PDB file of C-alpha atoms in Angstrom:
ATOM      1  CA  UNK A   1      51.226  12.019 -59.121  1.00  0.00           C
ATOM      2  CA  UNK A   2      50.170  10.768 -55.690  1.00  0.00           C
ATOM      3  CA  UNK A   3      49.648  13.200 -52.821  1.00  0.00           C
ATOM      4  CA  UNK A   4      48.730  13.057 -49.146  1.00  0.00           C
ATOM      5  CA  UNK A   5      47.482  15.762 -46.772  1.00  0.00           C
ATOM      6  CA  UNK A   6      51.074  16.431 -45.647  1.00  0.00           C
ATOM      7  CA  UNK A   7      53.154  15.564 -48.725  1.00  0.00           C
ATOM      8  CA  UNK A   8      52.343  17.021 -52.130  1.00  0.00           C
ATOM      9  CA  UNK A   9      55.263  16.394 -54.505  1.00  0.00           C
ATOM     10  CA  UNK A  10      55.789  19.326 -56.846  1.00  0.00           C
ATOM     11  CA  UNK A  11      57.500  19.791 -60.204  1.00  0.00           C
ATOM     12  CA  UNK A  12      57.279  16.034 -60.919  1.00  0.00           C
ATOM     13  CA  UNK A  13      60.139  15.366 -58.483  1.00  0.00           C
ATOM     14  CA  UNK A  14      60.094  11.742 -57.352  1.00  0.00           C
ATOM     15  CA  UNK A  15      60.663  10.675 -53.764  1.00  0.00           C
ATOM     16  CA  UNK A  16      63.443   8.086 -53.445  1.00  0.00           C
ATOM     17  CA  UNK A  17      62.943   4.745 -51.706  1.00  0.00           C
ATOM     18  CA  UNK A  18      65.578   5.823 -49.188  1.00  0.00           C
ATOM     19  CA  UNK A  19      64.485   8.828 -47.126  1.00  0.00           C
ATOM     20  CA  UNK A  20      66.363  10.523 -44.298  1.00  0.00           C
ATOM     21  CA  UNK A  21      64.038  12.130 -41.733  1.00  0.00           C
ATOM     22  CA  UNK A  22      65.705  14.768 -39.559  1.00  0.00           C
ATOM     23  CA  UNK A  23      63.260  16.565 -37.283  1.00  0.00           C
ATOM     24  CA  UNK A  24      64.060  20.107 -38.385  1.00  0.00           C
ATOM     25  CA  UNK A  25      63.097  21.000 -41.984  1.00  0.00           C
ATOM     26  CA  UNK A  26      66.014  23.447 -42.135  1.00  0.00           C
ATOM     27  CA  UNK A  27      68.338  20.572 -41.245  1.00  0.00           C
ATOM     28  CA  UNK A  28      66.824  18.650 -44.172  1.00  0.00           C
ATOM     29  CA  UNK A  29      67.638  21.622 -46.402  1.00  0.00           C
ATOM     30  CA  UNK A  30      71.201  21.753 -45.036  1.00  0.00           C
ATOM     31  CA  UNK A  31      71.731  18.018 -45.631  1.00  0.00           C
ATOM     32  CA  UNK A  32      70.384  18.281 -49.178  1.00  0.00           C
ATOM     33  CA  UNK A  33      72.481  21.319 -50.072  1.00  0.00           C
ATOM     34  CA  UNK A  34      75.646  19.988 -48.415  1.00  0.00           C
ATOM     35  CA  UNK A  35      75.689  16.279 -49.240  1.00  0.00           C
ATOM     36  CA  UNK A  36      73.418  15.626 -52.228  1.00  0.00           C
ATOM     37  CA  UNK A  37      74.015  16.349 -55.897  1.00  0.00           C
ATOM     38  CA  UNK A  38      71.365  17.360 -58.453  1.00  0.00           C
ATOM     39  CA  UNK A  39      69.025  18.410 -55.638  1.00  0.00           C
ATOM     40  CA  UNK A  40      65.366  19.170 -56.345  1.00  0.00           C
ATOM     41  CA  UNK A  41      62.780  20.224 -53.778  1.00  0.00           C
ATOM     42  CA  UNK A  42      59.657  18.064 -53.710  1.00  0.00           C
ATOM     43  CA  UNK A  43      57.691  19.336 -50.707  1.00  0.00           C
ATOM     44  CA  UNK A  44      56.916  22.602 -48.922  1.00  0.00           C
ATOM     45  CA  UNK A  45      53.565  21.733 -47.315  1.00  0.00           C
ATOM     46  CA  UNK A  46      53.446  23.146 -43.765  1.00  0.00           C
ATOM     47  CA  UNK A  47      57.065  24.270 -44.297  1.00  0.00           C
ATOM     48  CA  UNK A  48      58.192  20.648 -44.002  1.00  0.00           C
ATOM     49  CA  UNK A  49      60.806  20.822 -46.725  1.00  0.00           C
ATOM     50  CA  UNK A  50      61.641  17.713 -48.741  1.00  0.00           C
ATOM     51  CA  UNK A  51      64.427  17.234 -51.291  1.00  0.00           C
ATOM     52  CA  UNK A  52      65.605  14.497 -53.629  1.00  0.00           C
ATOM     53  CA  UNK A  53      69.103  14.164 -55.027  1.00  0.00           C
ATOM     54  CA  UNK A  54      71.922  11.676 -55.372  1.00  0.00           C
ATOM     55  CA  UNK A  55      74.586  10.615 -52.899  1.00  0.00           C
ATOM     56  CA  UNK A  56      77.473   8.574 -54.310  1.00  0.00           C
ATOM     57  CA  UNK A  57      75.307   7.616 -57.269  1.00  0.00           C
ATOM     58  CA  UNK A  58      72.313   6.538 -55.156  1.00  0.00           C
ATOM     59  CA  UNK A  59      68.993   8.364 -55.268  1.00  0.00           C
ATOM     60  CA  UNK A  60      68.174   9.690 -51.781  1.00  0.00           C
ATOM     61  CA  UNK A  61      65.469  11.949 -50.377  1.00  0.00           C
ATOM     62  CA  UNK A  62      65.599  13.962 -47.183  1.00  0.00           C
ATOM     63  CA  UNK A  63      62.585  15.535 -45.493  1.00  0.00           C
ATOM     64  CA  UNK A  64      61.891  17.146 -42.139  1.00  0.00           C
ATOM     65  CA  UNK A  65      59.714  15.071 -39.824  1.00  0.00           C
ATOM     66  CA  UNK A  66      58.717  17.619 -37.191  1.00  0.00           C
ATOM     67  CA  UNK A  67      58.790  17.248 -33.432  1.00  0.00           C
ATOM     68  CA  UNK A  68      58.033  14.005 -31.656  1.00  0.00           C
ATOM     69  CA  UNK A  69      56.628  10.582 -32.351  1.00  0.00           C
ATOM     70  CA  UNK A  70      53.163  11.699 -33.578  1.00  0.00           C
ATOM     71  CA  UNK A  71      54.667  13.887 -36.289  1.00  0.00           C
ATOM     72  CA  UNK A  72      57.252  11.385 -37.498  1.00  0.00           C
ATOM     73  CA  UNK A  73      54.542   8.711 -37.385  1.00  0.00           C
ATOM     74  CA  UNK A  74      52.393  10.656 -39.832  1.00  0.00           C
ATOM     75  CA  UNK A  75      55.219  11.463 -42.257  1.00  0.00           C
ATOM     76  CA  UNK A  76      56.774   7.987 -42.187  1.00  0.00           C
ATOM     77  CA  UNK A  77      53.373   6.310 -42.674  1.00  0.00           C
ATOM     78  CA  UNK A  78      52.591   8.487 -45.691  1.00  0.00           C
ATOM     79  CA  UNK A  79      56.059   7.988 -47.200  1.00  0.00           C
ATOM     80  CA  UNK A  80      55.906   4.201 -46.803  1.00  0.00           C
ATOM     81  CA  UNK A  81      52.277   3.530 -47.729  1.00  0.00           C
ATOM     82  CA  UNK A  82      51.681   6.164 -50.409  1.00  0.00           C
ATOM     83  CA  UNK A  83      55.100   6.685 -51.977  1.00  0.00           C
ATOM     84  CA  UNK A  84      56.693   3.240 -51.516  1.00  0.00           C
ATOM     85  CA  UNK A  85      59.632   4.366 -49.405  1.00  0.00           C
ATOM     86  CA  UNK A  86      61.462   1.826 -47.289  1.00  0.00           C
TER      87      UNK A  86
END
């Protein structure tokens, strides 16, 4: 399985093409636990929690992006270029 310095998927959990990126990793956890079904955690690196589940039959991932443009730039780049997210 592919990894990056900031995203290391665990337990063979795939990252969906559609990823929601709230800044706060605890907000990502809340979204996953509240709105997604069949939730599995895929990332804990640097406490930037990531989860994959389904929403209305669609596979969706949600992952914290940290504070500010530099942080979201790193995470979004890695998700798009390494994991094929859109």
